[in-house]
């Protein structure tokens, strides 16, 4: 009819406008034909990535916390040991007591003069501290 708009050809399945090749297998044809659920797969991937990131942050925070606890235990043990050595008692025994109260173990204790050097291990992390009248 005159005045009617001309009919356009149907849109191409590809942006390039090239001829559409049929999929090579029925399984692939089902994937090409139906893309429902793609957002679910994408969301699951994003969730897995976020869980992995949070796990890394939590693990790193735990390592930093254990480092801090080990250093606090070493500092307190060295101070207690230095005081006990200053008053003439066993400084390493005091260092062991203080470290165990902080949830750790003494891996090395050296009394040299009035100085006490203590190495501690808390949560698998190690720390070293020295205290005494000459420090």
mmCIF file of N, CA and C in Angstrom:
data_model
loop_
_atom_site.group_PDB
_atom_site.id
_atom_site.type_symbol
_atom_site.label_atom_id
_atom_site.label_comp_id
_atom_site.label_asym_id
_atom_site.label_seq_id
_atom_site.Cartn_x
_atom_site.Cartn_y
_atom_site.Cartn_z
ATOM 1 N N UNK A 1 0.832 -1.170 0.000
ATOM 2 C CA UNK A 1 0.000 0.000 0.000
ATOM 3 C C UNK A 1 0.879 1.236 0.000
ATOM 4 N N UNK A 2 0.421 2.206 -0.686
ATOM 5 C CA UNK A 2 1.194 3.433 -0.652
ATOM 6 C C UNK A 2 1.059 4.075 0.725
ATOM 7 N N UNK A 3 2.104 4.703 1.190
ATOM 8 C CA UNK A 3 2.115 5.348 2.493
ATOM 9 C C UNK A 3 2.556 4.437 3.623
ATOM 10 N N UNK A 4 2.581 3.140 3.362
ATOM 11 C CA UNK A 4 3.093 2.226 4.383
ATOM 12 C C UNK A 4 4.615 2.345 4.446
ATOM 13 N N UNK A 5 5.114 2.137 5.601
ATOM 14 C CA UNK A 5 6.554 2.153 5.773
ATOM 15 C C UNK A 5 7.138 0.885 5.174
ATOM 16 N N UNK A 6 8.340 0.982 4.646
ATOM 17 C CA UNK A 6 8.946 -0.240 4.096
ATOM 18 C C UNK A 6 9.320 -1.185 5.230
ATOM 19 N N UNK A 7 9.166 -2.436 4.969
ATOM 20 C CA UNK A 7 9.524 -3.442 5.968
ATOM 21 C C UNK A 7 11.037 -3.615 6.000
ATOM 22 N N UNK A 8 11.558 -3.648 7.240
ATOM 23 C CA UNK A 8 12.994 -3.852 7.422
ATOM 24 C C UNK A 8 13.262 -5.334 7.608
ATOM 25 N N UNK A 9 14.452 -5.782 7.220
ATOM 26 C CA UNK A 9 14.788 -7.195 7.456
ATOM 27 C C UNK A 9 14.928 -7.451 8.951
ATOM 28 N N UNK A 10 14.732 -8.689 9.401
ATOM 29 C CA UNK A 10 14.876 -8.988 10.830
ATOM 30 C C UNK A 10 16.309 -8.714 11.288
ATOM 31 N N UNK A 11 16.471 -8.332 12.560
ATOM 32 C CA UNK A 11 17.825 -8.025 13.045
ATOM 33 C C UNK A 11 18.717 -9.261 13.028
ATOM 34 N N UNK A 12 19.985 -9.010 12.815
ATOM 35 C CA UNK A 12 20.971 -10.085 12.791
ATOM 36 C C UNK A 12 21.255 -10.542 14.221
ATOM 37 N N UNK A 13 21.502 -11.839 14.420
ATOM 38 C CA UNK A 13 21.810 -12.310 15.769
ATOM 39 C C UNK A 13 23.164 -11.821 16.273
ATOM 40 N N UNK A 14 24.015 -11.351 15.390
ATOM 41 C CA UNK A 14 25.341 -10.858 15.784
ATOM 42 C C UNK A 14 25.457 -9.394 15.402
ATOM 43 N N UNK A 15 26.199 -8.638 16.179
ATOM 44 C CA UNK A 15 26.371 -7.216 15.891
ATOM 45 C C UNK A 15 27.135 -6.984 14.594
ATOM 46 N N UNK A 16 27.990 -7.919 14.261
ATOM 47 C CA UNK A 16 28.809 -7.719 13.068
ATOM 48 C C UNK A 16 27.988 -7.822 11.797
ATOM 49 N N UNK A 17 26.813 -8.408 11.879
ATOM 50 C CA UNK A 17 25.975 -8.550 10.703
ATOM 51 C C UNK A 17 26.358 -9.738 9.843
ATOM 52 N N UNK A 18 27.325 -10.524 10.270
ATOM 53 C CA UNK A 18 27.726 -11.694 9.497
ATOM 54 C C UNK A 18 26.663 -12.773 9.593
ATOM 55 N N UNK A 19 26.741 -13.674 8.679
ATOM 56 C CA UNK A 19 25.793 -14.783 8.652
ATOM 57 C C UNK A 19 25.968 -15.632 9.901
ATOM 58 N N UNK A 20 24.869 -15.981 10.529
ATOM 59 C CA UNK A 20 24.887 -16.766 11.765
ATOM 60 C C UNK A 20 25.198 -18.226 11.457
ATOM 61 N N UNK A 21 26.266 -18.752 12.065
ATOM 62 C CA UNK A 21 26.633 -20.158 11.913
ATOM 63 C C UNK A 21 25.897 -20.968 12.970
ATOM 64 N N UNK A 22 25.288 -22.057 12.616
ATOM 65 C CA UNK A 22 24.615 -22.872 13.629
ATOM 66 C C UNK A 22 25.649 -23.484 14.575
ATOM 67 N N UNK A 23 25.281 -23.672 15.838
ATOM 68 C CA UNK A 23 26.211 -24.284 16.792
ATOM 69 C C UNK A 23 26.626 -25.679 16.342
ATOM 70 N N UNK A 24 27.831 -26.065 16.732
ATOM 71 C CA UNK A 24 28.386 -27.331 16.268
ATOM 72 C C UNK A 24 27.856 -28.541 17.023
ATOM 73 N N UNK A 25 27.237 -28.354 18.181
ATOM 74 C CA UNK A 25 26.710 -29.487 18.939
ATOM 75 C C UNK A 25 25.381 -29.096 19.579
ATOM 76 N N UNK A 26 24.536 -30.088 19.892
ATOM 77 C CA UNK A 26 23.250 -29.771 20.528
ATOM 78 C C UNK A 26 23.435 -29.116 21.896
ATOM 79 N N UNK A 27 24.468 -29.541 22.631
ATOM 80 C CA UNK A 27 24.721 -28.952 23.950
ATOM 81 C C UNK A 27 25.035 -27.469 23.805
ATOM 82 N N UNK A 28 25.880 -27.167 22.838
ATOM 83 C CA UNK A 28 26.231 -25.772 22.598
ATOM 84 C C UNK A 28 25.035 -24.990 22.072
ATOM 85 N N UNK A 29 24.191 -25.639 21.316
ATOM 86 C CA UNK A 29 22.991 -24.978 20.810
ATOM 87 C C UNK A 29 22.090 -24.561 21.962
ATOM 88 N N UNK A 30 21.977 -25.402 22.980
ATOM 89 C CA UNK A 30 21.143 -25.069 24.131
ATOM 90 C C UNK A 30 21.718 -23.867 24.875
ATOM 91 N N UNK A 31 23.030 -23.789 24.956
ATOM 92 C CA UNK A 31 23.664 -22.660 25.640
ATOM 93 C C UNK A 31 23.457 -21.375 24.848
ATOM 94 N N UNK A 32 23.630 -21.456 23.535
ATOM 95 C CA UNK A 32 23.482 -20.272 22.698
ATOM 96 C C UNK A 32 22.033 -19.808 22.689
ATOM 97 N N UNK A 33 21.117 -20.745 22.665
ATOM 98 C CA UNK A 33 19.702 -20.420 22.585
ATOM 99 C C UNK A 33 19.168 -19.833 23.888
ATOM 100 N N UNK A 34 19.650 -20.335 25.028
ATOM 101 C CA UNK A 34 19.059 -19.968 26.308
ATOM 102 C C UNK A 34 20.140 -19.475 27.260
ATOM 103 N N UNK A 35 20.112 -18.193 27.591
ATOM 104 C CA UNK A 35 21.111 -17.650 28.509
ATOM 105 C C UNK A 35 20.507 -17.333 29.874
ATOM 106 N N UNK A 36 19.387 -17.953 30.206
ATOM 107 C CA UNK A 36 18.804 -17.745 31.526
ATOM 108 C C UNK A 36 19.736 -18.316 32.589
ATOM 109 N N UNK A 37 19.801 -17.670 33.737
ATOM 110 C CA UNK A 37 20.645 -18.144 34.823
ATOM 111 C C UNK A 37 22.054 -17.588 34.796
ATOM 112 N N UNK A 38 22.378 -16.807 33.781
ATOM 113 C CA UNK A 38 23.723 -16.253 33.687
ATOM 114 C C UNK A 38 24.023 -15.330 34.869
ATOM 115 N N UNK A 39 23.044 -14.540 35.274
ATOM 116 C CA UNK A 39 23.252 -13.629 36.404
ATOM 117 C C UNK A 39 23.490 -14.409 37.694
ATOM 118 N N UNK A 40 22.863 -15.561 37.830
ATOM 119 C CA UNK A 40 23.070 -16.394 39.015
ATOM 120 C C UNK A 40 24.509 -16.893 39.071
ATOM 121 N N UNK A 41 25.014 -17.338 37.940
ATOM 122 C CA UNK A 41 26.401 -17.819 37.877
ATOM 123 C C UNK A 41 27.361 -16.670 38.172
ATOM 124 N N UNK A 42 27.078 -15.512 37.610
ATOM 125 C CA UNK A 42 27.923 -14.345 37.863
ATOM 126 C C UNK A 42 27.882 -13.949 39.339
ATOM 127 N N UNK A 43 26.693 -13.938 39.928
ATOM 128 C CA UNK A 43 26.564 -13.599 41.350
ATOM 129 C C UNK A 43 27.299 -14.611 42.220
ATOM 130 N N UNK A 44 27.212 -15.885 41.871
ATOM 131 C CA UNK A 44 27.930 -16.911 42.637
ATOM 132 C C UNK A 44 29.441 -16.683 42.555
ATOM 133 N N UNK A 45 29.931 -16.325 41.385
ATOM 134 C CA UNK A 45 31.357 -16.035 41.236
ATOM 135 C C UNK A 45 31.789 -14.841 42.062
ATOM 136 N N UNK A 46 30.960 -13.801 42.079
ATOM 137 C CA UNK A 46 31.273 -12.613 42.878
ATOM 138 C C UNK A 46 31.266 -12.961 44.365
ATOM 139 N N UNK A 47 30.307 -13.770 44.791
ATOM 140 C CA UNK A 47 30.238 -14.170 46.204
ATOM 141 C C UNK A 47 31.470 -14.976 46.595
ATOM 142 N N UNK A 48 31.894 -15.899 45.736
ATOM 143 C CA UNK A 48 33.095 -16.695 46.022
ATOM 144 C C UNK A 48 34.315 -15.780 46.137
ATOM 145 N N UNK A 49 34.417 -14.801 45.245
ATOM 146 C CA UNK A 49 35.550 -13.872 45.301
ATOM 147 C C UNK A 49 35.523 -13.051 46.589
ATOM 148 N N UNK A 50 34.343 -12.600 46.999
ATOM 149 C CA UNK A 50 34.236 -11.827 48.238
ATOM 150 C C UNK A 50 34.572 -12.668 49.462
ATOM 151 N N UNK A 51 34.114 -13.913 49.481
ATOM 152 C CA UNK A 51 34.433 -14.802 50.606
ATOM 153 C C UNK A 51 35.941 -15.038 50.675
ATOM 154 N N UNK A 52 36.575 -15.222 49.524
ATOM 155 C CA UNK A 52 38.027 -15.414 49.503
ATOM 156 C C UNK A 52 38.742 -14.167 50.017
ATOM 157 N N UNK A 53 38.283 -12.996 49.605
ATOM 158 C CA UNK A 53 38.901 -11.754 50.058
ATOM 159 C C UNK A 53 38.737 -11.570 51.564
ATOM 160 N N UNK A 54 37.552 -11.815 52.072
ATOM 161 C CA UNK A 54 37.311 -11.686 53.511
ATOM 162 C C UNK A 54 38.171 -12.689 54.281
ATOM 163 N N UNK A 55 38.316 -13.902 53.753
ATOM 164 C CA UNK A 55 39.147 -14.909 54.416
ATOM 165 C C UNK A 55 40.598 -14.452 54.510
ATOM 166 N N UNK A 56 41.107 -13.871 53.439
ATOM 167 C CA UNK A 56 42.488 -13.378 53.444
ATOM 168 C C UNK A 56 42.642 -12.242 54.459
ATOM 169 N N UNK A 57 41.672 -11.343 54.512
ATOM 170 C CA UNK A 57 41.740 -10.226 55.464
ATOM 171 C C UNK A 57 41.689 -10.738 56.904
ATOM 172 N N UNK A 58 40.801 -11.696 57.174
ATOM 173 C CA UNK A 58 40.689 -12.242 58.534
ATOM 174 C C UNK A 58 41.977 -12.962 58.922
ATOM 175 N N UNK A 59 42.538 -13.754 58.007
ATOM 176 C CA UNK A 59 43.779 -14.469 58.294
ATOM 177 C C UNK A 59 44.926 -13.482 58.550
ATOM 178 N N UNK A 60 45.024 -12.444 57.730
ATOM 179 C CA UNK A 60 46.067 -11.436 57.934
ATOM 180 C C UNK A 60 45.897 -10.695 59.245
ATOM 181 N N UNK A 61 44.653 -10.396 59.595
ATOM 182 C CA UNK A 61 44.390 -9.729 60.876
ATOM 183 C C UNK A 61 44.789 -10.614 62.047
ATOM 184 N N UNK A 62 44.523 -11.907 61.923
ATOM 185 C CA UNK A 62 44.899 -12.839 62.993
ATOM 186 C C UNK A 62 46.419 -12.895 63.151
ATOM 187 N N UNK A 63 47.141 -12.879 62.039
ATOM 188 C CA UNK A 63 48.608 -12.868 62.122
ATOM 189 C C UNK A 63 49.108 -11.600 62.816
ATOM 190 N N UNK A 64 48.528 -10.458 62.461
ATOM 191 C CA UNK A 64 48.934 -9.214 63.118
ATOM 192 C C UNK A 64 48.602 -9.234 64.604
ATOM 193 N N UNK A 65 47.430 -9.777 64.944
ATOM 194 C CA UNK A 65 47.033 -9.861 66.349
ATOM 195 C C UNK A 65 47.995 -10.768 67.122
ATOM 196 N N UNK A 66 48.368 -11.908 66.523
ATOM 197 C CA UNK A 66 49.311 -12.812 67.186
ATOM 198 C C UNK A 66 50.688 -12.165 67.338
ATOM 199 N N UNK A 67 51.126 -11.396 66.337
ATOM 200 C CA UNK A 67 52.390 -10.662 66.467
ATOM 201 C C UNK A 67 52.335 -9.697 67.647
ATOM 202 N N UNK A 68 51.236 -8.987 67.758
ATOM 203 C CA UNK A 68 51.069 -8.029 68.856
ATOM 204 C C UNK A 68 51.078 -8.742 70.208
ATOM 205 N N UNK A 69 50.337 -9.842 70.308
ATOM 206 C CA UNK A 69 50.289 -10.592 71.569
ATOM 207 C C UNK A 69 51.667 -11.131 71.943
ATOM 208 N N UNK A 70 52.414 -11.626 70.956
ATOM 209 C CA UNK A 70 53.755 -12.152 71.232
ATOM 210 C C UNK A 70 54.679 -11.041 71.719
ATOM 211 N N UNK A 71 54.583 -9.857 71.108
ATOM 212 C CA UNK A 71 55.447 -8.752 71.526
ATOM 213 C C UNK A 71 55.074 -8.251 72.916
ATOM 214 N N UNK A 72 53.773 -8.179 73.208
ATOM 215 C CA UNK A 72 53.339 -7.762 74.550
ATOM 216 C C UNK A 72 53.838 -8.756 75.592
ATOM 217 N N UNK A 73 53.720 -10.055 75.298
ATOM 218 C CA UNK A 73 54.190 -11.077 76.241
ATOM 219 C C UNK A 73 55.700 -10.966 76.449
ATOM 220 N N UNK A 74 56.451 -10.727 75.367
ATOM 221 C CA UNK A 74 57.907 -10.602 75.487
ATOM 222 C C UNK A 74 58.285 -9.368 76.298
ATOM 223 N N UNK A 75 57.620 -8.245 76.040
ATOM 224 C CA UNK A 75 57.929 -7.019 76.788
ATOM 225 C C UNK A 75 57.623 -7.182 78.274
ATOM 226 N N UNK A 76 56.450 -7.729 78.580
ATOM 227 C CA UNK A 76 56.070 -7.910 79.989
ATOM 228 C C UNK A 76 57.003 -8.897 80.683
ATOM 229 N N UNK A 77 57.363 -9.970 79.980
ATOM 230 C CA UNK A 77 58.257 -10.970 80.570
ATOM 231 C C UNK A 77 59.645 -10.388 80.816
ATOM 232 N N UNK A 78 60.142 -9.588 79.877
ATOM 233 C CA UNK A 78 61.462 -8.985 80.052
ATOM 234 C C UNK A 78 61.462 -8.009 81.228
ATOM 235 N N UNK A 79 60.398 -7.229 81.357
ATOM 236 C CA UNK A 79 60.319 -6.296 82.493
ATOM 237 C C UNK A 79 60.235 -7.036 83.823
ATOM 238 N N UNK A 80 59.401 -8.071 83.875
ATOM 239 C CA UNK A 80 59.283 -8.852 85.119
ATOM 240 C C UNK A 80 60.600 -9.547 85.440
ATOM 241 N N UNK A 81 61.240 -10.105 84.413
ATOM 242 C CA UNK A 81 62.523 -10.775 84.621
ATOM 243 C C UNK A 81 63.602 -9.812 85.074
ATOM 244 N N UNK A 82 63.624 -8.603 84.497
ATOM 245 C CA UNK A 82 64.621 -7.607 84.890
ATOM 246 C C UNK A 82 64.405 -7.165 86.336
ATOM 247 N N UNK A 83 63.148 -7.003 86.727
ATOM 248 C CA UNK A 83 62.876 -6.627 88.120
ATOM 249 C C UNK A 83 63.332 -7.727 89.077
ATOM 250 N N UNK A 84 62.974 -8.973 88.751
ATOM 251 C CA UNK A 84 63.365 -10.093 89.621
ATOM 252 C C UNK A 84 64.882 -10.230 89.676
ATOM 253 N N UNK A 85 65.564 -10.043 88.555
ATOM 254 C CA UNK A 85 67.031 -10.110 88.557
ATOM 255 C C UNK A 85 67.617 -8.960 89.378
ATOM 256 N N UNK A 86 66.978 -7.800 89.325
ATOM 257 C CA UNK A 86 67.446 -6.632 90.081
ATOM 258 C C UNK A 86 67.364 -6.868 91.591
ATOM 259 N N UNK A 87 66.298 -7.560 92.031
ATOM 260 C CA UNK A 87 66.154 -7.815 93.474
ATOM 261 C C UNK A 87 66.829 -9.115 93.888
ATOM 262 N N UNK A 88 67.519 -9.786 92.964
ATOM 263 C CA UNK A 88 68.318 -10.956 93.311
ATOM 264 C C UNK A 88 67.624 -12.295 93.161
ATOM 265 N N UNK A 89 66.501 -12.339 92.471
ATOM 266 C CA UNK A 89 65.825 -13.624 92.263
ATOM 267 C C UNK A 89 66.001 -14.073 90.820
ATOM 268 N N UNK A 90 65.412 -15.230 90.500
ATOM 269 C CA UNK A 90 65.535 -15.812 89.155
ATOM 270 C C UNK A 90 64.655 -15.041 88.159
ATOM 271 N N UNK A 91 65.288 -14.293 87.270
ATOM 272 C CA UNK A 91 64.556 -13.495 86.283
ATOM 273 C C UNK A 91 63.850 -14.333 85.237
ATOM 274 N N UNK A 92 64.453 -15.459 84.860
ATOM 275 C CA UNK A 92 63.842 -16.309 83.828
ATOM 276 C C UNK A 92 62.581 -17.000 84.339
ATOM 277 N N UNK A 93 62.543 -17.338 85.625
ATOM 278 C CA UNK A 93 61.332 -17.955 86.187
ATOM 279 C C UNK A 93 60.175 -16.968 86.135
ATOM 280 N N UNK A 94 60.446 -15.714 86.466
ATOM 281 C CA UNK A 94 59.400 -14.690 86.391
ATOM 282 C C UNK A 94 58.961 -14.474 84.944
ATOM 283 N N UNK A 95 59.922 -14.497 84.023
ATOM 284 C CA UNK A 95 59.588 -14.323 82.604
ATOM 285 C C UNK A 95 58.686 -15.454 82.109
ATOM 286 N N UNK A 96 58.982 -16.691 82.526
ATOM 287 C CA UNK A 96 58.147 -17.833 82.127
ATOM 288 C C UNK A 96 56.721 -17.701 82.676
ATOM 289 N N UNK A 97 56.626 -17.275 83.935
ATOM 290 C CA UNK A 97 55.306 -17.120 84.561
ATOM 291 C C UNK A 97 54.473 -16.076 83.824
ATOM 292 N N UNK A 98 55.061 -14.928 83.557
ATOM 293 C CA UNK A 98 54.331 -13.848 82.882
ATOM 294 C C UNK A 98 53.955 -14.257 81.463
ATOM 295 N N UNK A 99 54.864 -14.919 80.766
ATOM 296 C CA UNK A 99 54.568 -15.340 79.393
ATOM 297 C C UNK A 99 53.447 -16.365 79.357
ATOM 298 N N UNK A 100 53.454 -17.311 80.281
ATOM 299 C CA UNK A 100 52.379 -18.316 80.295
ATOM 300 C C UNK A 100 51.037 -17.670 80.623
ATOM 301 N N UNK A 101 51.024 -16.642 81.456
ATOM 302 C CA UNK A 101 49.776 -15.923 81.749
ATOM 303 C C UNK A 101 49.274 -15.148 80.532
ATOM 304 N N UNK A 102 50.173 -14.841 79.613
ATOM 305 C CA UNK A 102 49.792 -14.179 78.365
ATOM 306 C C UNK A 102 49.528 -15.184 77.243
ATOM 307 N N UNK A 103 49.486 -16.461 77.573
ATOM 308 C CA UNK A 103 49.144 -17.482 76.579
ATOM 309 C C UNK A 103 50.283 -17.915 75.687
ATOM 310 N N UNK A 104 51.518 -17.739 76.130
ATOM 311 C CA UNK A 104 52.654 -18.110 75.302
ATOM 312 C C UNK A 104 53.672 -18.937 76.051
ATOM 313 N N UNK A 105 54.799 -19.150 75.392
ATOM 314 C CA UNK A 105 55.905 -19.889 75.992
ATOM 315 C C UNK A 105 57.197 -19.104 75.776
ATOM 316 N N UNK A 106 58.124 -19.277 76.710
ATOM 317 C CA UNK A 106 59.443 -18.666 76.567
ATOM 318 C C UNK A 106 60.305 -19.638 75.773
ATOM 319 N N UNK A 107 60.835 -19.174 74.647
ATOM 320 C CA UNK A 107 61.716 -20.030 73.848
ATOM 321 C C UNK A 107 63.178 -19.823 74.214
ATOM 322 N N UNK A 108 63.488 -18.645 74.778
ATOM 323 C CA UNK A 108 64.864 -18.381 75.212
ATOM 324 C C UNK A 108 64.843 -17.270 76.254
ATOM 325 N N UNK A 109 65.680 -17.420 77.262
ATOM 326 C CA UNK A 109 65.793 -16.397 78.310
ATOM 327 C C UNK A 109 67.265 -16.279 78.691
ATOM 328 N N UNK A 110 67.790 -15.062 78.600
ATOM 329 C CA UNK A 110 69.199 -14.819 78.920
ATOM 330 C C UNK A 110 69.272 -13.673 79.928
ATOM 331 N N UNK A 111 69.945 -13.941 81.054
ATOM 332 C CA UNK A 111 70.190 -12.892 82.048
ATOM 333 C C UNK A 111 71.664 -12.536 81.952
ATOM 334 N N UNK A 112 71.944 -11.292 81.617
ATOM 335 C CA UNK A 112 73.324 -10.826 81.479
ATOM 336 C C UNK A 112 73.457 -9.537 82.283
ATOM 337 N N UNK A 113 74.115 -9.660 83.416
ATOM 338 C CA UNK A 113 74.191 -8.515 84.317
ATOM 339 C C UNK A 113 72.799 -8.259 84.882
ATOM 340 N N UNK A 114 72.307 -7.061 84.707
ATOM 341 C CA UNK A 114 70.947 -6.747 85.133
ATOM 342 C C UNK A 114 69.942 -6.816 83.999
ATOM 343 N N UNK A 115 70.427 -7.072 82.780
ATOM 344 C CA UNK A 115 69.540 -7.122 81.616
ATOM 345 C C UNK A 115 68.981 -8.524 81.418
ATOM 346 N N UNK A 116 67.734 -8.587 81.035
ATOM 347 C CA UNK A 116 67.083 -9.862 80.731
ATOM 348 C C UNK A 116 66.545 -9.775 79.307
ATOM 349 N N UNK A 117 66.955 -10.737 78.482
ATOM 350 C CA UNK A 117 66.451 -10.840 77.112
ATOM 351 C C UNK A 117 65.564 -12.065 77.035
ATOM 352 N N UNK A 118 64.341 -11.872 76.543
ATOM 353 C CA UNK A 118 63.354 -12.951 76.497
ATOM 354 C C UNK A 118 62.829 -13.081 75.075
ATOM 355 N N UNK A 119 62.812 -14.317 74.575
ATOM 356 C CA UNK A 119 62.169 -14.636 73.295
ATOM 357 C C UNK A 119 60.919 -15.444 73.608
ATOM 358 N N UNK A 120 59.782 -15.012 73.061
ATOM 359 C CA UNK A 120 58.511 -15.690 73.338
ATOM 360 C C UNK A 120 57.874 -16.173 72.050
ATOM 361 N N UNK A 121 56.948 -17.104 72.216
ATOM 362 C CA UNK A 121 56.162 -17.619 71.098
ATOM 363 C C UNK A 121 54.698 -17.645 71.544
ATOM 364 N N UNK A 122 53.857 -16.907 70.833
ATOM 365 C CA UNK A 122 52.420 -16.866 71.116
ATOM 366 C C UNK A 122 51.687 -17.076 69.797
ATOM 367 N N UNK A 123 50.853 -18.106 69.746
ATOM 368 C CA UNK A 123 50.087 -18.355 68.526
ATOM 369 C C UNK A 123 50.949 -18.626 67.314
ATOM 370 N N UNK A 124 52.120 -19.204 67.528
ATOM 371 C CA UNK A 124 53.012 -19.495 66.409
ATOM 372 C C UNK A 124 53.878 -18.318 65.984
ATOM 373 N N UNK A 125 53.697 -17.162 66.581
ATOM 374 C CA UNK A 125 54.481 -15.980 66.242
ATOM 375 C C UNK A 125 55.513 -15.744 67.338
ATOM 376 N N UNK A 126 56.702 -15.292 66.955
ATOM 377 C CA UNK A 126 57.783 -15.100 67.913
ATOM 378 C C UNK A 126 58.101 -13.621 68.075
ATOM 379 N N UNK A 127 58.578 -13.280 69.273
ATOM 380 C CA UNK A 127 58.976 -11.901 69.558
ATOM 381 C C UNK A 127 60.150 -11.926 70.525
ATOM 382 N N UNK A 128 60.912 -10.846 70.521
ATOM 383 C CA UNK A 128 62.108 -10.722 71.347
ATOM 384 C C UNK A 128 62.068 -9.373 72.054
ATOM 385 N N UNK A 129 62.444 -9.376 73.337
ATOM 386 C CA UNK A 129 62.474 -8.127 74.095
ATOM 387 C C UNK A 129 63.586 -8.186 75.133
ATOM 388 N N UNK A 130 64.175 -7.030 75.389
ATOM 389 C CA UNK A 130 65.229 -6.908 76.395
ATOM 390 C C UNK A 130 64.874 -5.763 77.335
ATOM 391 N N UNK A 131 65.068 -5.998 78.623
ATOM 392 C CA UNK A 131 64.821 -4.948 79.620
ATOM 393 C C UNK A 131 65.867 -5.056 80.713
ATOM 394 N N UNK A 132 66.103 -3.962 81.367
ATOM 395 C CA UNK A 132 67.064 -3.945 82.466
ATOM 396 C C UNK A 132 67.494 -2.533 82.775
ATOM 397 N N UNK A 133 68.306 -2.379 83.816
ATOM 398 C CA UNK A 133 68.709 -1.035 84.232
ATOM 399 C C UNK A 133 69.610 -0.339 83.219
ATOM 400 N N UNK A 134 70.325 -1.077 82.389
ATOM 401 C CA UNK A 134 71.211 -0.432 81.417
ATOM 402 C C UNK A 134 70.508 -0.142 80.100
ATOM 403 N N UNK A 135 69.273 -0.511 79.970
ATOM 404 C CA UNK A 135 68.528 -0.290 78.722
ATOM 405 C C UNK A 135 67.709 0.925 78.842
#
